[in-house]
Each structure stands twice: as C-alpha cells, then as structure tokens.
C-alpha cells in the first residue's frame, strides 16, 4: 500500500523542486522534505496558519539594540540590557531586536563563528530566554555567510567533515562582471585547502564567506538553527543579506528566483512550527526590488522600508517634502498578512541604494555633503560600470539632524522628534534604534579605534555614564527618552495606527508633510501633519475636511480642537496627530 504524503510534505517537495531544478541531488525532493520536517520537529499533518493573518497590532514597536549597547562592571551585558528595558523603557515597547549575539570574528556580530552559542562576553541562552519571556524577541538569521574562523570553514580548508562543501567557490576566469554587491573589496578570496587552491565567494568581506545553497546540507543546517532559535523564544526572524543568497555565474547574483523560493520554503517551515512567527527580510536594495520580497503574501511577512531613512533625512535638511511625498504616494498598501518595517536609524548607516531612482544624483550629493559637514562618514560601493558610488551614510541620527543644508541650528531636538513623529505614524511596524531612544551622538573614539565607518553609530553606554546623562538636565538625553516614550505611549493606543490601517497622502504643499490613517473598523481617523521647515507654517483646518459632527483632538498635546475652520500655526518641526478620538484612542 502506498503511504499517503501529507500536504505539508507535498508543498515542501514542490518548493524544493523549484529551488534545486538545476542541481543534481543525492536524494529525492520527497526525502529532503521529510528530513526538513524532522529537523524542524513539526507534525507533518499540522495545519498551516490562516492565510493573510496579521500577527501584529498598533501595540507592536521594536527596539533595535546590540546585546552590549549597555555595559557595566561584573554584569553580563544581556542582563544590563534587561534591566534597562525594565527600568527605562517599560511598556512603551513590546518587542526587542537583539542584533547578532553569537560568537563572531568581525562586522560587530555579522561574521558568525558559531550559530548555536551565545557569545560568552554577552551572557547565556538563559539571558536570551529571560528577555523573550517579557518581550517579543527578534533575532538575526545570518544566512548568506559565516566567519572564516568558523568550524565549518576550518573543515572546508581541511577538505573533510561538516562544512567542507558548504561554501560557494568560483574561478577568477569566470565572467563575474554582472555581479551586484555593496562592497569594493575583492569578491573572490584565494584559499589553500586539502583539495587544492580554491577561490571562495565573499560578498561582504574576506572574513565573511558565502554559503553554497546548491548543497541541501547547508539548508538542513539552517533549518536546525531556526529550530534552536524558536526553542529559545525567538518570534521574529530577520533574514540578513538574504538578497545575495543564491549565486549563478553570469548573472547579477542578487534577487534570483531561487532566493525567493528559499524564503518561501523557510516561511512554510517556520509558520508550521509557530504560527505567529514573523519573517522580516533585510534587503538594502532599490525600492522596487525590495517590494518583491512580499511575494504574493507568501514570502516575508514584513520588509524593511529602506527608502524611508534617506528620504526623510532629505526632507528635514532641505525643508522640502517633495521626494518623500512622491515616494509615499507610490507605495502600495501592504495586503493583509504583510506589512512594512519602518525605521530611520539602525546599527548600519543610512543606505543610499534605496534612494536610487527616488532622489537625483544632485540631491544625493547634497545629502552626503551635509552629513559629512555634520561629522558623518560615507561608505562606498562599486557600481555596475566600475564607478565608485556612495553606498551609505554613517552618522548618528541625532547628529544627522543637527541642522539643514545651511548648517547647524537651534532646532536639533525638534527636528529629531519630528522625524520620529512621522515614522511612528506611518503604515507599518516601527523599529527604533536604542541610540535614538537615548539621543546618542557620534562616537568618534570608537570610529578611531576600529577604523570602520559604522562604528560611529554603535556606541556602548557604560551604565554609570548613562545614568548621569539621563539625570543631567543640561544634557538632551533625558528629554529625548521622555519625549520618545510619550510619543510611543500615545501611538500604541490608537487603532488607526495599526500597521495595516488605511493610509492616504495629503496635499498640503511642500513645507507641510501629511498623511491620513483610518482604523480597520473605520471608527478612528488620524491626520498626521508635520512642519518640515525651520519656519512657522500655517495649517488651515478647513483643508482637512474634518467632519463637523465629530469631536476632534490633537493627540500629542492632548488638547481638543473646538474650531474646525481655524488656522493652526505649526512651529518649526512641530507635528500634530489630529484624531476624532481622544488621547486614549
């Protein structure tokens, strides 16, 4: 009698057939599907989650942090972070993205030596699980590459053992002219191995060696890793550098169909293991390419809104929202089951590839010059035609917003809060870098020590120094933290700020940037409007067509609007959230 194959196994086999259609396998796709189900410890007959289900609400806000962003003597950094979350953040944020917390050799964690261990200098799996019990935990799956100091790569050099066939190799004679990558370092690294001289593929650096997913054993290893992370309490997976996963000589080696299919396959496995788990793809690429990672609501649950940081920064330093407004009008609403992940600062720089086609070369030049004038650095990449082009701007967000194209001014704090008032109100889930919560400025000492541009925005706070900064009224840090928490506490109570609530762009000229949100049940409406200039601007309420039979409130100041025909004067960089429901939504 023929054994009946489960729908899950059938689906996985179909996906595997798509991935490996040009690869000769040592086992059938049916056998491989069964192996993946076993490695994931899931019931082959388990039912998938409801399609187009939103695993998020307006209460979801993610804090982005390194495990050692806050340190103190004689205490594991993960425990110091936990105390900070308890004592200083509280209920304002319900999710935490701890950047790679594994043993690593370079790139501040993104060159992983051992995926199964917690870096001893940070703490333990117990510390990770303790955080996951209070907050939704987001973790990186550094899936494109690993450290050249890993046991896997050691075995590659030996030519035997697990990992000996895990890495992608090519020949210097291959035509690699079409390859797209974000670095200027050599793509191929010459290595002497037990099998002779080989040239390993290094998309990012010679210490970060790319995997060869043509070998299904690599896929199996990562499925086991995912299972371990789920068991440790991870709910949200950030697929790091996923766009570069699959390589085919003679192509661009970015966004290939097999890469998209791998995302779909891993989603199938993850959502059968935990039906409220979320996958976010990290694809720092032009906007139109980035959108493809939604698939048909069957790939990433969320995609990083990479175009937002450079466009919003451009808006606030020029006092003109033309490009930000154009982009927002062009963005398709995320269908149910998907959403955007909004951020304006992170451990990386402010990427410029996502601004390509949205900002002109002249606008990008003005932007990079201004950032350099404010103490920032520019990282470069090699374009298709061999030209050096700016890849990202490295600067703390607080310092990036210290002035305009005319230079520094007195509106640093107001401009910084305006940026967050805009970001927090947009369609999607907001992610806030810990250094934005604290108003951290450029770390020139760390930059000097590491000689890596990204270090400028990866400060480590000593607990004593942080406590002093948060109690010294002459410093801005306490004011930033208090104001950010106030905005968050308002946001998470508004149903119109659900990540999938309706959004329309308002037409209020180029000095006022505005959009309208409406809750899924259509009961709450919020007009989100910001003055993006250093001069007062008039907002005629009559242009908003507020329904006169309803009461209207300005949520940020918690005040009622009694006259719907009046003109509001918005001070430089002031934001208003005008709602038909009061402060508590």
XYZ file of C-alpha atoms in Angstrom:
585
model
C 0.000 0.000 0.000
C 1.324 3.425 -0.934
C 1.869 5.719 2.055
C -0.131 8.933 1.910
C 2.023 12.064 1.738
C 0.966 14.978 3.944
C 0.010 18.337 2.373
C 2.997 19.925 4.145
C 5.430 17.396 2.697
C 3.888 17.888 -0.758
C 4.232 21.652 -0.516
C 7.836 21.436 0.653
C 8.721 18.974 -2.115
C 7.238 21.328 -4.683
C 9.239 24.252 -3.291
C 12.418 22.176 -3.191
C 11.869 21.176 -6.825
C 11.829 24.869 -7.741
C 14.984 25.597 -5.751
C 17.020 22.633 -6.973
C 15.678 22.244 -10.501
C 19.166 22.865 -11.938
C 21.029 20.906 -9.233
C 21.683 17.175 -9.163
C 20.672 15.940 -5.691
C 21.812 12.817 -3.864
C 18.295 12.307 -2.521
C 14.800 12.912 -3.853
C 12.952 16.112 -3.008
C 10.414 13.969 -1.139
C 13.170 12.580 1.072
C 14.607 16.044 1.568
C 11.166 17.396 2.527
C 10.792 14.649 5.122
C 14.234 15.469 6.529
C 13.328 19.140 6.909
C 10.072 18.301 8.718
C 12.011 16.054 11.097
C 14.739 18.660 11.722
C 12.072 21.276 12.448
C 10.331 18.936 14.921
C 6.916 19.631 13.445
C 3.953 17.376 12.813
C 3.736 16.633 9.101
C -0.044 16.849 9.444
C -0.002 20.189 11.247
C -2.326 22.754 9.748
C -0.855 25.969 8.390
C -1.879 29.312 9.922
C -4.791 31.180 8.443
C -3.731 32.926 5.213
C -3.493 36.719 5.197
C -3.461 36.811 9.002
C -1.867 39.843 10.657
C 0.395 38.799 13.527
C 0.722 42.387 14.777
C -1.242 45.354 16.112
C -0.702 49.043 16.786
C 0.933 47.988 20.078
C 3.909 46.448 18.283
C 7.077 48.545 18.430
C 10.575 47.050 18.127
C 13.639 48.317 19.971
C 16.830 47.586 17.965
C 19.936 47.049 20.063
C 23.194 45.202 20.377
C 23.490 42.833 23.301
C 26.231 45.079 24.691
C 24.853 48.536 23.920
C 24.699 48.999 27.709
C 27.526 47.641 29.838
C 28.618 47.659 33.474
C 31.311 46.008 35.511
C 30.707 42.498 36.811
C 27.393 42.038 34.997
C 26.705 40.251 31.703
C 25.624 42.883 29.145
C 22.409 40.996 28.319
C 21.409 41.330 31.967
C 22.275 45.042 31.920
C 20.134 45.386 28.805
C 17.291 43.561 30.548
C 17.485 45.990 33.488
C 17.456 48.965 31.115
C 14.386 47.604 29.349
C 12.639 47.083 32.682
C 13.568 50.361 34.292
C 13.829 52.867 31.438
C 11.643 51.534 28.604
C 8.836 49.714 30.380
C 5.630 49.105 28.434
C 6.357 51.700 25.729
C 7.926 48.970 23.576
C 6.824 45.329 23.405
C 9.486 43.819 21.086
C 13.286 43.728 21.137
C 15.651 43.024 18.267
C 18.938 41.890 19.761
C 21.489 42.117 16.972
C 23.704 39.009 16.480
C 24.508 37.712 19.939
C 26.666 34.801 18.777
C 30.461 34.358 18.822
C 31.871 36.341 15.881
C 35.118 37.472 14.311
C 34.219 40.778 12.613
C 31.457 43.178 11.493
C 30.109 43.555 15.049
C 28.429 40.170 15.025
C 27.561 39.613 11.378
C 30.527 37.297 10.813
C 29.238 34.397 12.899
C 31.664 31.769 14.212
C 29.069 29.574 15.930
C 25.316 29.880 15.328
C 24.389 27.615 18.225
C 26.077 29.538 21.062
C 25.601 32.865 22.786
C 28.729 34.989 22.881
C 30.119 34.411 26.389
C 31.050 38.079 26.675
C 27.320 38.933 26.430
C 25.720 36.257 28.586
C 23.914 32.987 28.035
C 20.887 31.379 26.409
C 19.216 31.784 29.800
C 19.617 35.564 29.497
C 18.161 35.466 25.972
C 15.185 33.392 27.108
C 14.573 35.723 30.068
C 14.209 38.665 27.673
C 11.969 36.624 25.343
C 9.601 35.934 28.227
C 8.836 39.667 28.599
C 9.197 40.974 25.060
C 8.686 39.592 21.561
C 12.225 38.605 20.620
C 13.651 39.363 17.181
C 16.874 37.662 16.113
C 19.092 37.730 13.068
C 19.457 34.701 10.856
C 22.818 35.491 9.238
C 22.111 33.139 6.384
C 24.247 34.342 3.469
C 27.696 33.893 5.001
C 29.643 32.984 8.113
C 33.034 33.680 9.635
C 36.201 32.335 8.072
C 37.094 31.313 11.625
C 34.088 29.012 11.963
C 34.466 25.234 12.390
C 32.668 24.820 9.081
C 35.251 26.872 7.229
C 38.075 25.101 9.052
C 36.698 21.847 7.661
C 36.473 23.450 4.211
C 40.191 24.188 4.411
C 40.911 20.635 5.602
C 38.693 19.248 2.877
C 36.771 16.959 5.198
C 33.971 16.999 7.757
C 30.809 19.099 8.076
C 31.302 22.341 6.199
C 33.862 21.013 3.738
C 31.317 21.521 0.925
C 29.295 24.385 2.435
C 30.931 27.333 0.666
C 30.485 28.835 -2.784
C 33.544 28.811 -4.990
C 34.226 30.269 -8.416
C 37.144 30.799 -10.732
C 38.897 34.119 -11.414
C 38.348 33.198 -15.065
C 34.554 33.249 -14.655
C 32.621 36.197 -16.040
C 31.616 37.989 -12.838
C 31.088 41.377 -14.435
C 27.340 41.389 -13.786
C 27.613 40.629 -10.058
C 25.972 43.268 -7.863
C 27.331 43.743 -4.358
C 27.630 46.504 -1.751
C 31.392 46.449 -1.223
C 34.585 47.430 -3.030
C 36.723 44.578 -1.592
C 37.696 41.633 -3.849
C 34.807 39.235 -4.481
C 36.938 36.083 -4.532
C 39.402 35.040 -1.836
C 42.149 32.563 -2.657
C 42.349 29.725 -0.126
C 44.651 26.703 0.055
C 42.602 23.643 1.002
C 43.007 19.902 1.311
C 41.506 19.737 -2.169
C 43.878 22.302 -3.667
C 43.642 26.026 -4.336
C 40.078 27.328 -4.273
C 38.523 30.754 -4.601
C 35.715 31.350 -2.137
C 32.974 33.891 -2.717
C 32.918 36.829 -0.280
C 30.054 39.258 -0.948
C 30.900 41.451 2.040
C 34.476 40.859 3.235
C 37.194 38.229 3.108
C 36.214 37.189 6.655
C 32.580 36.649 5.625
C 32.478 33.608 3.370
C 29.306 32.923 1.395
C 27.429 29.645 1.696
C 26.613 27.453 -1.277
C 22.899 26.702 -1.006
C 23.137 24.427 -4.022
C 24.179 21.919 -1.376
C 20.982 20.946 0.515
C 23.092 20.106 3.578
C 23.508 23.869 4.048
C 19.745 24.271 4.034
C 19.381 21.439 6.569
C 21.890 23.099 8.884
C 19.969 26.354 8.836
C 16.665 24.623 9.457
C 18.214 23.107 12.602
C 19.455 26.563 13.613
C 15.979 28.036 13.142
C 14.503 25.309 15.343
C 17.001 26.134 18.091
C 16.126 29.838 17.916
C 12.411 29.097 18.124
C 13.065 26.995 21.220
C 14.989 29.928 22.720
C 11.935 32.176 22.359
C 12.603 33.908 19.038
C 9.360 35.064 17.428
C 10.672 37.421 14.732
C 13.401 36.363 12.292
C 15.463 38.948 10.443
C 16.872 37.335 7.295
C 20.166 39.176 6.989
C 21.510 39.953 3.492
C 19.041 37.452 2.048
C 19.060 39.014 -1.432
C 22.549 37.597 -2.138
C 21.779 34.010 -1.066
C 21.753 32.188 -4.418
C 24.533 32.614 -6.949
C 24.620 31.682 -10.619
C 27.698 32.576 -12.659
C 26.878 35.007 -15.444
C 24.028 36.692 -13.527
C 23.805 39.584 -11.076
C 23.711 37.033 -8.203
C 21.126 39.147 -6.403
C 17.355 38.582 -6.042
C 17.499 35.367 -8.064
C 14.318 33.230 -8.261
C 15.876 30.522 -6.092
C 16.467 33.085 -3.341
C 12.789 33.993 -3.294
C 11.857 30.310 -3.236
C 14.153 29.670 -0.263
C 12.352 32.459 1.620
C 9.005 30.848 0.788
C 10.284 27.436 1.905
C 11.610 28.730 5.233
C 8.362 30.570 5.821
C 6.438 27.332 5.277
C 8.568 25.577 7.873
C 8.627 28.414 10.403
C 4.904 29.116 10.350
C 4.098 25.419 10.805
C 6.390 25.384 13.832
C 4.998 28.606 15.339
C 2.005 30.067 13.568
C 2.505 33.613 14.885
C 6.196 33.799 13.959
C 7.242 36.639 11.658
C 9.923 36.819 8.946
C 11.445 40.185 8.030
C 13.782 40.337 5.029
C 16.746 42.698 5.213
C 17.262 43.751 1.598
C 19.121 47.049 1.307
C 18.380 47.430 -2.404
C 16.380 49.768 -4.671
C 12.756 50.164 -3.595
C 11.090 48.302 -6.476
C 13.323 45.260 -5.879
C 12.695 45.394 -2.147
C 8.921 45.171 -2.633
C 9.257 41.833 -4.429
C 10.115 40.120 -1.135
C 6.451 40.264 -0.144
C 5.843 37.741 -2.912
C 2.130 37.020 -3.049
C 1.875 37.370 0.733
C 3.852 34.108 0.891
C 7.438 35.315 1.379
C 8.394 37.888 4.008
C 5.721 38.950 6.459
C 7.475 42.317 6.562
C 10.149 44.111 4.577
C 12.458 46.858 5.770
C 11.291 50.210 4.440
C 14.815 51.122 3.391
C 13.826 54.165 1.338
C 12.336 55.952 4.345
C 15.580 56.963 6.165
C 17.312 58.781 3.271
C 14.084 60.387 2.027
C 13.045 61.606 5.471
C 16.534 62.951 6.174
C 16.489 64.710 2.797
C 13.117 66.256 3.672
C 14.218 67.614 7.033
C 17.550 69.065 5.945
C 16.088 70.741 2.836
C 12.720 71.788 4.273
C 11.011 70.298 1.234
C 8.941 67.092 1.304
C 8.577 66.669 -2.480
C 10.554 63.420 -2.780
C 9.195 61.887 0.416
C 5.658 62.710 -0.674
C 6.155 61.255 -4.170
C 7.531 58.057 -2.692
C 4.730 57.683 -0.164
C 2.122 58.120 -2.887
C 3.807 55.396 -4.935
C 3.982 52.814 -2.145
C 1.356 50.073 -2.469
C -0.636 49.315 0.673
C 0.617 46.092 2.223
C -2.017 43.398 1.873
C -3.201 41.543 4.956
C -0.595 39.127 6.201
C 2.201 41.523 5.250
C 3.394 44.895 6.466
C 6.288 47.327 6.301
C 9.019 47.535 8.908
C 9.707 51.241 9.327
C 12.935 52.605 10.744
C 15.027 55.737 10.357
C 18.129 54.691 12.308
C 19.841 51.381 12.867
C 23.194 49.755 13.624
C 24.053 50.229 9.952
C 24.280 53.511 8.114
C 21.570 55.296 6.166
C 21.558 53.370 2.899
C 21.593 55.243 -0.388
C 20.828 52.409 -2.829
C 17.156 52.524 -1.747
C 17.133 56.200 -2.737
C 18.277 55.452 -6.281
C 15.561 56.440 -8.711
C 13.865 58.440 -5.968
C 16.494 61.132 -5.372
C 18.580 62.602 -8.168
C 22.365 62.320 -8.131
C 22.449 66.023 -7.233
C 20.123 65.508 -4.263
C 22.237 62.583 -3.055
C 25.368 64.717 -3.407
C 23.795 67.472 -1.271
C 22.714 64.870 1.280
C 26.138 63.251 1.586
C 27.914 66.608 1.768
C 25.617 67.769 4.572
C 26.139 64.533 6.505
C 29.908 64.911 6.180
C 29.635 68.521 7.383
C 27.833 67.164 10.468
C 30.704 64.788 11.248
C 29.442 61.726 9.393
C 31.285 59.359 7.075
C 30.399 57.925 3.673
C 30.870 54.264 2.731
C 31.286 53.396 -0.947
C 30.456 50.632 -3.384
C 31.499 49.784 -6.938
C 28.696 50.265 -9.474
C 27.991 48.056 -12.495
C 30.267 50.174 -14.681
C 33.116 50.180 -12.161
C 32.419 53.642 -10.729
C 32.657 54.392 -7.017
C 29.251 55.415 -5.708
C 28.113 56.325 -2.186
C 26.526 53.264 -0.580
C 25.554 54.527 2.857
C 25.955 57.463 5.231
C 27.405 56.648 8.639
C 26.273 59.030 11.374
C 24.109 59.001 14.477
C 20.600 60.174 13.673
C 20.684 62.872 16.338
C 23.783 64.407 14.762
C 22.433 63.929 11.228
C 19.517 66.173 12.196
C 21.556 68.897 13.903
C 20.820 71.346 11.111
C 19.892 71.859 7.478
C 21.805 72.286 4.242
C 22.555 75.787 5.583
C 24.405 74.346 8.584
C 23.745 73.564 12.264
C 20.994 75.483 14.051
C 18.975 75.537 17.287
C 16.328 73.012 16.126
C 18.235 69.740 16.597
C 15.868 68.254 19.196
C 12.688 69.419 17.441
C 13.855 68.119 14.070
C 14.773 64.764 15.638
C 11.349 64.398 17.283
C 9.621 65.436 14.055
C 11.369 62.587 12.244
C 10.044 60.102 14.785
C 6.528 61.550 14.849
C 6.388 60.942 11.087
C 7.876 57.447 11.264
C 5.704 56.292 14.160
C 2.519 57.283 12.356
C 3.259 55.616 9.009
C 1.707 52.351 7.841
C 3.821 49.522 9.237
C 5.601 48.358 12.386
C 8.108 50.891 13.768
C 11.622 49.893 14.761
C 13.590 52.290 16.957
C 17.342 52.056 17.449
C 18.350 52.202 21.112
C 20.569 55.193 20.361
C 17.558 57.077 19.041
C 15.753 56.432 22.333
C 18.756 57.983 24.086
C 19.747 60.693 21.615
C 23.261 59.220 21.366
C 25.691 61.232 19.257
C 28.613 60.270 17.023
C 31.174 58.013 18.711
C 34.429 59.304 17.248
C 36.575 57.341 19.708
C 35.105 54.012 18.623
C 35.470 55.057 14.991
C 39.154 55.819 15.603
C 39.688 52.500 17.396
C 38.027 50.308 14.758
C 38.558 52.311 11.551
C 35.114 51.069 10.482
C 32.687 53.826 9.498
C 29.677 52.059 11.013
C 31.271 52.213 14.465
C 30.373 55.898 14.635
C 26.772 54.880 15.411
C 27.457 51.834 17.599
C 28.253 53.457 20.919
C 28.407 51.392 24.095
C 26.962 53.175 27.117
C 28.530 52.492 30.495
C 25.654 52.244 32.984
C 27.131 54.961 35.225
C 27.602 57.340 32.297
C 24.093 56.639 31.042
C 22.528 57.230 34.435
C 24.386 60.538 34.668
C 23.298 61.539 31.159
C 19.667 60.750 31.986
C 19.710 62.839 35.164
C 21.741 65.837 33.972
C 19.236 68.488 32.890
C 21.900 70.304 30.899
C 22.065 67.325 28.501
C 19.444 66.337 25.942
C 19.349 62.582 26.610
C 16.644 62.565 29.304
C 14.499 64.920 27.255
C 14.820 62.645 24.217
C 13.956 59.489 26.180
C 10.974 61.116 27.888
C 9.647 62.599 24.636
C 10.116 59.369 22.704
C 8.264 57.376 25.361
C 5.461 59.922 25.370
C 5.037 59.582 21.597
C 5.124 55.799 21.863
C 2.624 55.696 24.717
C 0.198 57.718 22.586
C 0.834 55.688 19.433
C 0.206 52.243 20.874
C -3.297 53.274 21.995
C -4.512 54.364 18.545
C -6.312 51.768 16.427
C -5.727 53.968 13.361
C -2.011 53.248 13.789
C -2.483 49.526 13.204
C 0.281 48.520 10.766
C -2.340 47.694 8.113
C -4.705 50.606 8.728
C -5.595 52.635 5.640
C -3.206 55.419 4.636
C -3.606 58.312 2.196
C -1.124 61.066 1.408
C -2.331 64.629 1.992
C -1.585 67.522 -0.359
C -0.597 70.449 1.830
C 2.262 71.946 -0.171
C 5.930 71.116 0.230
C 6.550 72.583 3.699
C 3.848 70.533 5.439
C 4.115 66.775 5.116
C 0.925 64.937 5.926
C -0.998 61.705 5.585
C -4.258 60.269 6.869
C -4.797 56.980 8.674
C -8.060 55.136 9.272
C -8.517 52.146 11.587
C -9.523 48.764 10.204
C -13.005 49.144 11.710
C -13.198 52.695 10.229
C -14.036 54.187 13.601
C -10.856 56.197 14.147
C -9.203 58.647 11.793
C -5.935 60.489 12.384
C -4.462 63.305 10.302
C -0.682 63.223 10.779
C 0.913 66.507 9.750
C 4.422 67.861 10.279
C 6.086 71.160 9.579
C 9.349 70.053 7.937
C 10.900 73.523 7.903
C 12.698 75.856 10.310
C 9.960 78.497 9.924
C 6.392 78.550 11.347
C 3.790 77.267 8.887
C 0.012 77.759 8.797
C -2.268 74.738 8.613
C -5.828 75.672 7.580
C -8.004 73.011 9.210
C -10.620 73.622 6.528
C -8.323 71.847 4.057
C -8.627 68.624 6.060
C -12.422 68.426 5.685
C -12.903 67.375 9.294
C -16.418 66.025 9.895
C -18.192 68.730 11.889
C -20.473 66.314 13.741
C -17.485 64.688 15.455
C -15.184 65.933 18.182
C -11.547 66.328 17.213
C -8.415 66.182 19.337
C -4.718 66.823 18.906
C -3.204 63.733 20.461
C 0.393 64.841 21.063
C -0.618 67.855 23.179
C -3.802 66.106 24.410
C -5.998 69.078 23.526
C -9.440 69.393 21.979
C -9.907 71.304 18.737
C -13.009 73.434 19.155
C -12.963 75.482 15.965
C -12.690 73.458 12.757
C -12.273 76.484 10.486
C -9.272 77.966 12.304
C -5.691 78.007 11.108
C -3.195 76.201 13.271
C 0.306 77.626 13.443
C 2.821 74.808 13.423
C 6.144 75.816 14.931
C 9.379 74.695 13.249
C 9.348 70.886 13.037
C 6.146 70.581 15.061
C 3.965 67.541 14.384
C 0.262 67.124 15.099
C -1.859 63.978 15.216
C -5.451 65.176 14.787
C -7.937 62.459 15.673
C -11.687 62.033 16.080
C -10.913 60.121 19.275
C -9.191 61.392 22.375
C -5.778 60.633 23.844
C -6.586 57.033 24.773
C -7.927 56.108 21.360
